[in-house]
Amino acid sequence: MHRRKIRPTGVELTELGFGASVIGNLYRTTPAEDAAAALDAAWDAGIRYFDTAPHYGLGLSERRLGAALRHRPRDEYVVSSKVGRLLVPNEHPAGVDTEGFVVHDDLRRQWDFSRDGVLRSIEDTLTRTSLDRLDVVYLHDPDDHWQQAADEAMPALADLRDQGVIGAIGAGMNQSAMLARFLRESAADVVMLAGRYTLLDQSALDDVLPAADEHGKSVVAVGVFNSGLLSRDRPADGMKYDYHDAPPELVARARAIADVCEAYGTTLPAAAIAFPLAHPAVVNVTLGMRNAEQVTRNARLHWTPVPGALWDDLRTRGLLRDDVPGAAGIRGPAAGRSPQCP
């Protein structure tokens, strides 16, 4: 699988990454054998970038990921985790986590973007994963903690990076405006952008992506299916968009994009994965994958040829913004093909 380098570091990510939130029992239980099989399938597919966080299943995701990777050649893969939510004993457990993960709540999350909190969080992650190092560390959802995150957490990560302890540093969020600030005003090398540069939302063209280009930094794109609406060849009523029921006008727009994709011999989900990678600042698309079947499907979609002319056609039809980049960066033998369009 092709790799792209996080500018300006030496860390290289495979174009497709494994998002380990779902193996932390996000929304429903993922059996241990399914999680292990998913990670084995990812490795077999050539995926070498794996992203996790303490938040995901109160450490369950980190433990499962570490168990799958610790006996593999360490220099062959890249692992990222996150800081900002320390896991501490829960003095008043109710039996199950209340933040979307089906796990016992013997621990709870405690916001902490202090220098000491960053160092403690990294040490705890290394203990849970049994890995010797983290290659990339992100600040996790610092939306309401800008000042401490910028003044304490990011400088702490920068010190570790400059010492060679960490390869690259950044922040991950569902919004783009603050991520652009991290790119412009901090030592961040990379940001993890959730849902804001997709076939249905290109708002990152207003802030994050130009900031990354201007400062020679990079973007990892996640949430490229926008919670499911872009995950099927033919979007259906009742599907989710950004964690809520998709409004009818967005379903109709997704169907219109699917029609154009079909005319070009590809599919909506394949185009959804390829689209962010057409931008020069984007180095990776990471997808949450719960079992081996999902990994196999997503790897196949990643390798499905997506003609570069598709983006031009979608722009002409008003289905993408006019300032979306064109065919540059699109892989596959079908690039440049001129189909019969509807």
mmCIF file of C-alpha atoms in Angstrom:
data_model
loop_
_atom_site.group_PDB
_atom_site.id
_atom_site.type_symbol
_atom_site.label_atom_id
_atom_site.label_comp_id
_atom_site.label_asym_id
_atom_site.label_seq_id
_atom_site.Cartn_x
_atom_site.Cartn_y
_atom_site.Cartn_z
ATOM 1 C CA MET A 1 0.000 0.000 0.000
ATOM 2 C CA HIS A 2 1.284 3.454 -0.888
ATOM 3 C CA ARG A 3 2.656 5.643 1.900
ATOM 4 C CA ARG A 4 2.660 9.410 2.312
ATOM 5 C CA LYS A 5 4.917 11.400 4.605
ATOM 6 C CA ILE A 6 3.627 13.736 7.303
ATOM 7 C CA ARG A 7 5.149 17.077 6.406
ATOM 8 C CA PRO A 8 7.676 18.091 7.729
ATOM 9 C CA THR A 9 8.496 14.909 9.681
ATOM 10 C CA GLY A 10 9.913 11.550 8.649
ATOM 11 C CA VAL A 11 6.750 9.670 9.682
ATOM 12 C CA GLU A 12 5.106 7.861 6.769
ATOM 13 C CA LEU A 13 1.505 6.645 6.818
ATOM 14 C CA THR A 14 -0.129 4.153 4.507
ATOM 15 C CA GLU A 15 -2.859 5.896 2.536
ATOM 16 C CA LEU A 16 -5.475 3.799 4.329
ATOM 17 C CA GLY A 17 -5.463 3.624 8.126
ATOM 18 C CA PHE A 18 -7.205 1.474 10.735
ATOM 19 C CA GLY A 19 -9.368 3.429 13.170
ATOM 20 C CA ALA A 20 -9.602 1.468 16.395
ATOM 21 C CA SER A 21 -12.530 3.229 18.076
ATOM 22 C CA VAL A 22 -15.021 0.507 17.132
ATOM 23 C CA ILE A 23 -12.902 -2.286 18.579
ATOM 24 C CA GLY A 24 -13.288 -0.394 21.858
ATOM 25 C CA ASN A 25 -16.977 -1.425 21.740
ATOM 26 C CA LEU A 26 -18.265 1.806 20.222
ATOM 27 C CA TYR A 27 -22.095 1.672 20.323
ATOM 28 C CA ARG A 28 -22.132 -2.127 20.637
ATOM 29 C CA THR A 29 -19.949 -5.011 21.751
ATOM 30 C CA THR A 30 -17.214 -6.145 19.397
ATOM 31 C CA PRO A 31 -16.157 -9.670 20.389
ATOM 32 C CA ALA A 32 -12.448 -10.037 21.084
ATOM 33 C CA GLU A 33 -12.066 -12.551 18.278
ATOM 34 C CA ASP A 34 -13.654 -10.127 15.795
ATOM 35 C CA ALA A 35 -11.321 -7.341 16.867
ATOM 36 C CA ALA A 36 -8.275 -9.597 16.521
ATOM 37 C CA ALA A 37 -9.429 -10.831 13.116
ATOM 38 C CA ALA A 38 -9.987 -7.251 11.939
ATOM 39 C CA LEU A 39 -6.456 -6.262 12.921
ATOM 40 C CA ASP A 40 -4.991 -9.358 11.264
ATOM 41 C CA ALA A 41 -6.946 -8.595 8.089
ATOM 42 C CA ALA A 42 -5.719 -5.005 8.149
ATOM 43 C CA TRP A 43 -2.147 -6.194 8.344
ATOM 44 C CA ASP A 44 -2.701 -8.661 5.501
ATOM 45 C CA ALA A 45 -4.222 -5.837 3.418
ATOM 46 C CA GLY A 46 -1.063 -3.776 3.802
ATOM 47 C CA ILE A 47 -2.438 -1.273 6.316
ATOM 48 C CA ARG A 48 0.370 -0.051 8.549
ATOM 49 C CA TYR A 49 -1.199 2.951 10.283
ATOM 50 C CA PHE A 50 -3.314 2.306 13.369
ATOM 51 C CA ASP A 51 -5.067 5.002 15.425
ATOM 52 C CA THR A 52 -6.447 4.616 18.931
ATOM 53 C CA ALA A 53 -7.124 6.651 22.110
ATOM 54 C CA PRO A 54 -7.712 6.154 25.840
ATOM 55 C CA HIS A 55 -11.254 7.463 25.304
ATOM 56 C CA TYR A 56 -12.120 4.481 23.079
ATOM 57 C CA GLY A 57 -13.686 1.959 25.416
ATOM 58 C CA LEU A 58 -11.898 3.332 28.501
ATOM 59 C CA GLY A 59 -8.642 1.780 27.318
ATOM 60 C CA LEU A 60 -10.094 -1.354 25.706
ATOM 61 C CA SER A 61 -9.153 -0.215 22.192
ATOM 62 C CA GLU A 62 -5.550 0.433 23.224
ATOM 63 C CA ARG A 63 -5.251 -2.947 24.914
ATOM 64 C CA ARG A 64 -6.654 -4.825 21.921
ATOM 65 C CA LEU A 65 -4.514 -2.911 19.452
ATOM 66 C CA GLY A 66 -1.366 -3.473 21.482
ATOM 67 C CA ALA A 67 -2.054 -7.192 21.779
ATOM 68 C CA ALA A 68 -2.347 -7.486 17.998
ATOM 69 C CA LEU A 69 0.756 -5.452 17.192
ATOM 70 C CA ARG A 70 3.286 -6.101 19.912
ATOM 71 C CA HIS A 71 4.738 -9.198 18.234
ATOM 72 C CA ARG A 72 4.950 -7.644 14.766
ATOM 73 C CA PRO A 73 8.090 -5.857 13.477
ATOM 74 C CA ARG A 74 7.941 -2.486 15.244
ATOM 75 C CA ASP A 75 9.558 -0.472 12.462
ATOM 76 C CA GLU A 76 6.963 -1.640 9.936
ATOM 77 C CA TYR A 77 3.931 0.133 11.396
ATOM 78 C CA VAL A 78 2.858 3.490 12.802
ATOM 79 C CA VAL A 79 0.650 3.910 15.873
ATOM 80 C CA SER A 80 -1.067 7.081 17.009
ATOM 81 C CA SER A 81 -2.926 7.710 20.222
ATOM 82 C CA LYS A 82 -4.286 10.793 21.922
ATOM 83 C CA VAL A 83 -3.999 12.860 25.085
ATOM 84 C CA GLY A 84 -6.384 15.141 26.943
ATOM 85 C CA ARG A 85 -8.616 12.583 28.617
ATOM 86 C CA LEU A 86 -6.923 10.813 31.513
ATOM 87 C CA LEU A 87 -8.492 7.592 32.733
ATOM 88 C CA VAL A 88 -8.975 7.674 36.510
ATOM 89 C CA PRO A 89 -10.898 5.472 38.973
ATOM 90 C CA ASN A 90 -14.650 6.020 38.886
ATOM 91 C CA GLU A 91 -15.878 6.604 42.424
ATOM 92 C CA HIS A 92 -19.528 6.184 41.433
ATOM 93 C CA PRO A 93 -19.830 3.486 38.751
ATOM 94 C CA ALA A 94 -23.272 2.764 37.329
ATOM 95 C CA GLY A 95 -22.292 -0.422 35.511
ATOM 96 C CA VAL A 96 -21.749 0.759 31.930
ATOM 97 C CA ASP A 97 -19.985 3.680 30.275
ATOM 98 C CA THR A 98 -22.188 6.662 29.421
ATOM 99 C CA GLU A 99 -20.137 8.031 26.481
ATOM 100 C CA GLY A 100 -21.051 5.587 23.758
ATOM 101 C CA PHE A 101 -18.888 2.565 24.569
ATOM 102 C CA VAL A 102 -20.288 -0.734 25.819
ATOM 103 C CA VAL A 103 -17.780 -1.310 28.621
ATOM 104 C CA HIS A 104 -17.802 -1.358 32.407
ATOM 105 C CA ASP A 105 -17.382 2.102 33.891
ATOM 106 C CA ASP A 106 -14.859 1.264 36.607
ATOM 107 C CA LEU A 107 -12.843 4.118 35.105
ATOM 108 C CA ARG A 108 -13.911 7.597 34.054
ATOM 109 C CA ARG A 109 -12.424 10.269 31.812
ATOM 110 C CA GLN A 110 -10.861 13.402 33.283
ATOM 111 C CA TRP A 111 -10.032 16.320 31.018
ATOM 112 C CA ASP A 112 -6.385 17.309 31.427
ATOM 113 C CA PHE A 113 -4.262 19.181 28.881
ATOM 114 C CA SER A 114 -1.532 20.081 31.367
ATOM 115 C CA ARG A 115 2.072 19.073 30.757
ATOM 116 C CA ASP A 116 1.889 16.517 33.567
ATOM 117 C CA GLY A 117 -1.403 15.210 32.189
ATOM 118 C CA VAL A 118 0.145 14.735 28.749
ATOM 119 C CA LEU A 119 3.125 12.833 30.119
ATOM 120 C CA ARG A 120 0.953 10.667 32.348
ATOM 121 C CA SER A 121 -1.462 9.898 29.521
ATOM 122 C CA ILE A 122 1.324 8.774 27.191
ATOM 123 C CA GLU A 123 2.849 6.593 29.892
ATOM 124 C CA ASP A 124 -0.535 5.006 30.609
ATOM 125 C CA THR A 125 -1.082 4.323 26.899
ATOM 126 C CA LEU A 126 2.314 2.661 26.592
ATOM 127 C CA THR A 127 1.418 0.480 29.575
ATOM 128 C CA ARG A 128 -1.938 -0.535 28.107
ATOM 129 C CA THR A 129 -0.531 -1.274 24.647
ATOM 130 C CA SER A 130 2.780 -2.782 25.840
ATOM 131 C CA LEU A 131 4.437 -0.884 22.987
ATOM 132 C CA ASP A 132 7.800 0.812 23.327
ATOM 133 C CA ARG A 133 6.754 4.114 21.734
ATOM 134 C CA LEU A 134 4.005 6.089 20.022
ATOM 135 C CA ASP A 135 4.766 7.448 16.570
ATOM 136 C CA VAL A 136 2.083 10.144 16.489
ATOM 137 C CA VAL A 137 0.245 11.805 19.387
ATOM 138 C CA TYR A 138 -2.800 14.039 18.965
ATOM 139 C CA LEU A 139 -4.574 16.349 21.385
ATOM 140 C CA HIS A 140 -8.043 14.813 21.581
ATOM 141 C CA ASP A 141 -11.044 17.134 21.159
ATOM 142 C CA PRO A 142 -9.603 20.234 22.870
ATOM 143 C CA ASP A 143 -12.648 22.293 21.756
ATOM 144 C CA ASP A 144 -13.293 23.778 25.204
ATOM 145 C CA HIS A 145 -9.653 23.782 26.307
ATOM 146 C CA TRP A 146 -7.812 25.871 23.727
ATOM 147 C CA GLN A 147 -5.686 27.876 26.154
ATOM 148 C CA GLN A 148 -4.293 24.979 28.165
ATOM 149 C CA ALA A 149 -3.959 22.815 25.082
ATOM 150 C CA ALA A 150 -2.015 25.504 23.215
ATOM 151 C CA ASP A 151 0.035 26.756 26.178
ATOM 152 C CA GLU A 152 0.857 23.465 27.932
ATOM 153 C CA ALA A 153 -0.103 20.319 26.026
ATOM 154 C CA MET A 154 1.275 21.181 22.596
ATOM 155 C CA PRO A 155 4.638 22.468 23.920
ATOM 156 C CA ALA A 156 4.943 19.274 25.979
ATOM 157 C CA LEU A 157 4.390 17.186 22.860
ATOM 158 C CA ALA A 158 6.835 19.372 20.924
ATOM 159 C CA ASP A 159 9.526 18.703 23.531
ATOM 160 C CA LEU A 160 8.984 14.957 23.185
ATOM 161 C CA ARG A 161 9.089 15.192 19.407
ATOM 162 C CA ASP A 162 12.271 17.271 19.474
ATOM 163 C CA GLN A 163 13.862 14.686 21.772
ATOM 164 C CA GLY A 164 12.966 11.948 19.280
ATOM 165 C CA VAL A 165 10.509 10.260 21.645
ATOM 166 C CA ILE A 166 7.546 10.937 19.301
ATOM 167 C CA GLY A 167 7.717 11.210 15.527
ATOM 168 C CA ALA A 168 4.877 13.691 14.891
ATOM 169 C CA ILE A 169 2.350 15.684 16.927
ATOM 170 C CA GLY A 170 -0.986 17.315 16.299
ATOM 171 C CA ALA A 171 -4.652 17.560 17.250
ATOM 172 C CA GLY A 172 -7.838 15.731 16.294
ATOM 173 C CA MET A 173 -11.326 17.249 16.271
ATOM 174 C CA ASN A 174 -14.716 17.267 14.550
ATOM 175 C CA GLN A 175 -14.432 20.986 13.782
ATOM 176 C CA SER A 176 -12.019 22.644 11.385
ATOM 177 C CA ALA A 177 -11.616 26.213 12.679
ATOM 178 C CA MET A 178 -9.578 25.333 15.773
ATOM 179 C CA LEU A 179 -7.544 22.764 13.880
ATOM 180 C CA ALA A 180 -6.514 25.554 11.519
ATOM 181 C CA ARG A 181 -5.375 27.558 14.542
ATOM 182 C CA PHE A 182 -3.227 24.652 15.705
ATOM 183 C CA LEU A 183 -1.632 24.458 12.262
ATOM 184 C CA ARG A 184 -0.982 28.205 12.136
ATOM 185 C CA GLU A 185 -0.172 29.000 15.761
ATOM 186 C CA SER A 186 1.421 25.887 17.271
ATOM 187 C CA ALA A 187 4.105 23.282 16.713
ATOM 188 C CA ALA A 188 1.581 20.760 15.327
ATOM 189 C CA ASP A 189 2.762 18.736 12.321
ATOM 190 C CA VAL A 190 -0.555 17.127 11.456
ATOM 191 C CA VAL A 191 -4.245 17.327 12.308
ATOM 192 C CA MET A 192 -6.887 14.609 12.284
ATOM 193 C CA LEU A 193 -9.915 16.148 10.593
ATOM 194 C CA ALA A 194 -13.260 14.412 11.190
ATOM 195 C CA GLY A 195 -16.014 14.804 8.615
ATOM 196 C CA ARG A 196 -15.121 18.251 7.290
ATOM 197 C CA TYR A 197 -13.554 17.262 3.979
ATOM 198 C CA THR A 198 -15.871 14.770 2.348
ATOM 199 C CA LEU A 199 -18.048 14.477 -0.736
ATOM 200 C CA LEU A 200 -20.814 16.224 1.220
ATOM 201 C CA ASP A 201 -18.815 18.764 3.283
ATOM 202 C CA GLN A 202 -15.798 20.653 1.970
ATOM 203 C CA SER A 203 -15.750 23.354 4.653
ATOM 204 C CA ALA A 204 -12.103 22.549 5.471
ATOM 205 C CA LEU A 205 -11.203 24.310 2.226
ATOM 206 C CA ASP A 206 -11.923 27.538 4.117
ATOM 207 C CA ASP A 207 -9.375 26.990 6.879
ATOM 208 C CA VAL A 208 -7.600 23.692 7.623
ATOM 209 C CA LEU A 209 -6.438 22.745 4.141
ATOM 210 C CA PRO A 210 -5.034 26.152 3.156
ATOM 211 C CA ALA A 211 -3.349 26.412 6.562
ATOM 212 C CA ALA A 212 -1.723 23.013 6.057
ATOM 213 C CA ASP A 213 -0.487 24.001 2.603
ATOM 214 C CA GLU A 214 0.721 27.403 3.745
ATOM 215 C CA HIS A 215 2.752 26.004 6.636
ATOM 216 C CA GLY A 216 3.917 22.766 5.023
ATOM 217 C CA LYS A 217 1.900 20.542 7.351
ATOM 218 C CA SER A 218 -0.428 17.583 6.840
ATOM 219 C CA VAL A 219 -3.981 16.334 7.351
ATOM 220 C CA VAL A 220 -5.349 12.888 8.214
ATOM 221 C CA ALA A 221 -8.975 12.605 7.074
ATOM 222 C CA VAL A 222 -11.464 10.603 9.136
ATOM 223 C CA GLY A 223 -15.245 10.389 9.113
ATOM 224 C CA VAL A 224 -15.186 10.351 5.316
ATOM 225 C CA PHE A 225 -18.504 8.462 5.167
ATOM 226 C CA ASN A 226 -20.153 11.183 7.315
ATOM 227 C CA SER A 227 -21.530 8.601 9.783
ATOM 228 C CA GLY A 228 -22.788 6.277 7.069
ATOM 229 C CA LEU A 229 -24.556 8.280 4.377
ATOM 230 C CA LEU A 230 -21.647 7.806 1.952
ATOM 231 C CA SER A 231 -20.926 4.204 2.898
ATOM 232 C CA ARG A 232 -23.275 2.472 0.421
ATOM 233 C CA ASP A 233 -23.510 2.449 -3.348
ATOM 234 C CA ARG A 234 -27.092 3.717 -3.120
ATOM 235 C CA PRO A 235 -27.898 5.898 -0.081
ATOM 236 C CA ALA A 236 -31.220 5.087 1.547
ATOM 237 C CA ASP A 237 -33.692 7.086 3.598
ATOM 238 C CA GLY A 238 -33.036 6.888 7.326
ATOM 239 C CA MET A 239 -29.242 6.701 7.048
ATOM 240 C CA LYS A 240 -27.106 8.794 9.383
ATOM 241 C CA TYR A 241 -25.205 11.980 8.627
ATOM 242 C CA ASP A 242 -22.859 13.288 11.323
ATOM 243 C CA TYR A 243 -24.503 11.047 13.946
ATOM 244 C CA HIS A 244 -28.073 12.212 13.181
ATOM 245 C CA ASP A 245 -30.749 11.168 10.714
ATOM 246 C CA ALA A 246 -29.737 12.546 7.326
ATOM 247 C CA PRO A 247 -32.051 15.301 6.064
ATOM 248 C CA PRO A 248 -33.828 14.454 2.780
ATOM 249 C CA GLU A 249 -31.912 17.065 0.785
ATOM 250 C CA LEU A 250 -28.572 15.491 1.773
ATOM 251 C CA VAL A 251 -29.820 12.013 0.887
ATOM 252 C CA ALA A 252 -30.848 13.358 -2.511
ATOM 253 C CA ARG A 253 -27.433 14.988 -2.980
ATOM 254 C CA ALA A 254 -25.633 11.775 -2.047
ATOM 255 C CA ARG A 255 -27.775 9.857 -4.552
ATOM 256 C CA ALA A 256 -26.919 12.377 -7.263
ATOM 257 C CA ILE A 257 -23.210 11.917 -6.556
ATOM 258 C CA ALA A 258 -23.717 8.145 -6.614
ATOM 259 C CA ASP A 259 -25.271 8.425 -10.077
ATOM 260 C CA VAL A 260 -22.208 10.231 -11.421
ATOM 261 C CA CYS A 261 -19.879 7.722 -9.742
ATOM 262 C CA GLU A 262 -21.735 4.872 -11.424
ATOM 263 C CA ALA A 263 -21.367 6.562 -14.805
ATOM 264 C CA TYR A 264 -17.606 6.633 -14.256
ATOM 265 C CA GLY A 265 -17.465 2.951 -13.383
ATOM 266 C CA THR A 266 -16.915 3.425 -9.671
ATOM 267 C CA THR A 267 -19.030 3.625 -6.509
ATOM 268 C CA LEU A 268 -19.986 6.240 -3.964
ATOM 269 C CA PRO A 269 -17.992 4.708 -1.051
ATOM 270 C CA ALA A 270 -14.908 4.210 -3.239
ATOM 271 C CA ALA A 271 -15.100 7.855 -4.261
ATOM 272 C CA ALA A 272 -15.653 8.898 -0.632
ATOM 273 C CA ILE A 273 -12.350 7.265 0.343
ATOM 274 C CA ALA A 274 -10.447 8.585 -2.677
ATOM 275 C CA PHE A 275 -11.768 12.146 -2.534
ATOM 276 C CA PRO A 276 -9.733 13.512 0.414
ATOM 277 C CA LEU A 277 -6.543 11.910 -0.928
ATOM 278 C CA ALA A 278 -6.821 14.050 -4.060
ATOM 279 C CA HIS A 279 -5.872 17.088 -1.966
ATOM 280 C CA PRO A 280 -2.094 17.525 -1.642
ATOM 281 C CA ALA A 281 -2.255 18.218 2.101
ATOM 282 C CA VAL A 282 -4.073 14.954 2.929
ATOM 283 C CA VAL A 283 -1.741 12.049 3.665
ATOM 284 C CA ASN A 284 -4.161 9.407 4.909
ATOM 285 C CA VAL A 285 -7.791 8.339 5.219
ATOM 286 C CA THR A 286 -8.500 6.352 8.392
ATOM 287 C CA LEU A 287 -11.646 4.246 8.701
ATOM 288 C CA GLY A 288 -13.182 2.566 11.720
ATOM 289 C CA MET A 289 -13.364 -1.183 11.114
ATOM 290 C CA ARG A 290 -15.012 -3.679 13.439
ATOM 291 C CA ASN A 291 -14.313 -7.049 11.795
ATOM 292 C CA ALA A 292 -12.329 -8.705 9.021
ATOM 293 C CA GLU A 293 -15.192 -8.377 6.527
ATOM 294 C CA GLN A 294 -15.264 -4.599 6.930
ATOM 295 C CA VAL A 295 -11.483 -4.409 6.533
ATOM 296 C CA THR A 296 -11.571 -6.472 3.345
ATOM 297 C CA ARG A 297 -14.364 -4.340 1.915
ATOM 298 C CA ASN A 298 -12.671 -1.045 2.732
ATOM 299 C CA ALA A 299 -9.313 -2.175 1.368
ATOM 300 C CA ARG A 300 -11.043 -3.237 -1.840
ATOM 301 C CA LEU A 301 -12.793 0.134 -2.057
ATOM 302 C CA HIS A 302 -9.482 1.908 -1.544
ATOM 303 C CA TRP A 303 -7.994 0.065 -4.501
ATOM 304 C CA THR A 304 -11.010 0.635 -6.748
ATOM 305 C CA PRO A 305 -9.858 2.967 -9.561
ATOM 306 C CA VAL A 306 -11.466 6.412 -9.335
ATOM 307 C CA PRO A 307 -11.063 8.491 -12.500
ATOM 308 C CA GLY A 308 -9.703 11.953 -11.830
ATOM 309 C CA ALA A 309 -12.241 13.381 -14.275
ATOM 310 C CA LEU A 310 -14.966 12.454 -11.778
ATOM 311 C CA TRP A 311 -14.117 15.452 -9.577
ATOM 312 C CA ASP A 312 -14.262 17.804 -12.568
ATOM 313 C CA ASP A 313 -17.680 16.457 -13.514
ATOM 314 C CA LEU A 314 -19.010 16.758 -9.956
ATOM 315 C CA ARG A 315 -17.801 20.360 -9.808
ATOM 316 C CA THR A 316 -19.464 21.164 -13.139
ATOM 317 C CA ARG A 317 -22.754 19.739 -11.842
ATOM 318 C CA GLY A 318 -22.539 21.801 -8.648
ATOM 319 C CA LEU A 319 -22.116 18.691 -6.492
ATOM 320 C CA LEU A 320 -18.659 19.765 -5.295
ATOM 321 C CA ARG A 321 -17.268 23.201 -4.537
ATOM 322 C CA ASP A 322 -15.511 24.979 -7.374
ATOM 323 C CA ASP A 323 -12.231 25.149 -5.428
ATOM 324 C CA VAL A 324 -11.945 21.378 -4.903
ATOM 325 C CA PRO A 325 -8.646 20.181 -6.460
ATOM 326 C CA GLY A 326 -8.853 18.271 -9.721
ATOM 327 C CA ALA A 327 -7.382 14.982 -10.830
ATOM 328 C CA ALA A 328 -3.946 15.348 -9.229
ATOM 329 C CA GLY A 329 -3.151 12.522 -6.864
ATOM 330 C CA ILE A 330 -5.858 10.099 -7.961
ATOM 331 C CA ARG A 331 -4.551 6.582 -8.386
ATOM 332 C CA GLY A 332 -5.692 3.758 -10.596
ATOM 333 C CA PRO A 333 -5.661 2.729 -14.240
ATOM 334 C CA ALA A 334 -9.019 4.344 -14.902
ATOM 335 C CA ALA A 335 -7.750 7.898 -14.313
ATOM 336 C CA GLY A 336 -8.668 10.117 -17.212
ATOM 337 C CA ARG A 337 -11.300 7.771 -18.675
ATOM 338 C CA SER A 338 -14.194 9.567 -20.377
ATOM 339 C CA PRO A 339 -17.421 7.626 -19.798
ATOM 340 C CA GLN A 340 -20.883 8.216 -21.121
ATOM 341 C CA CYS A 341 -22.351 10.413 -18.415
ATOM 342 C CA PRO A 342 -26.051 10.816 -17.612
#
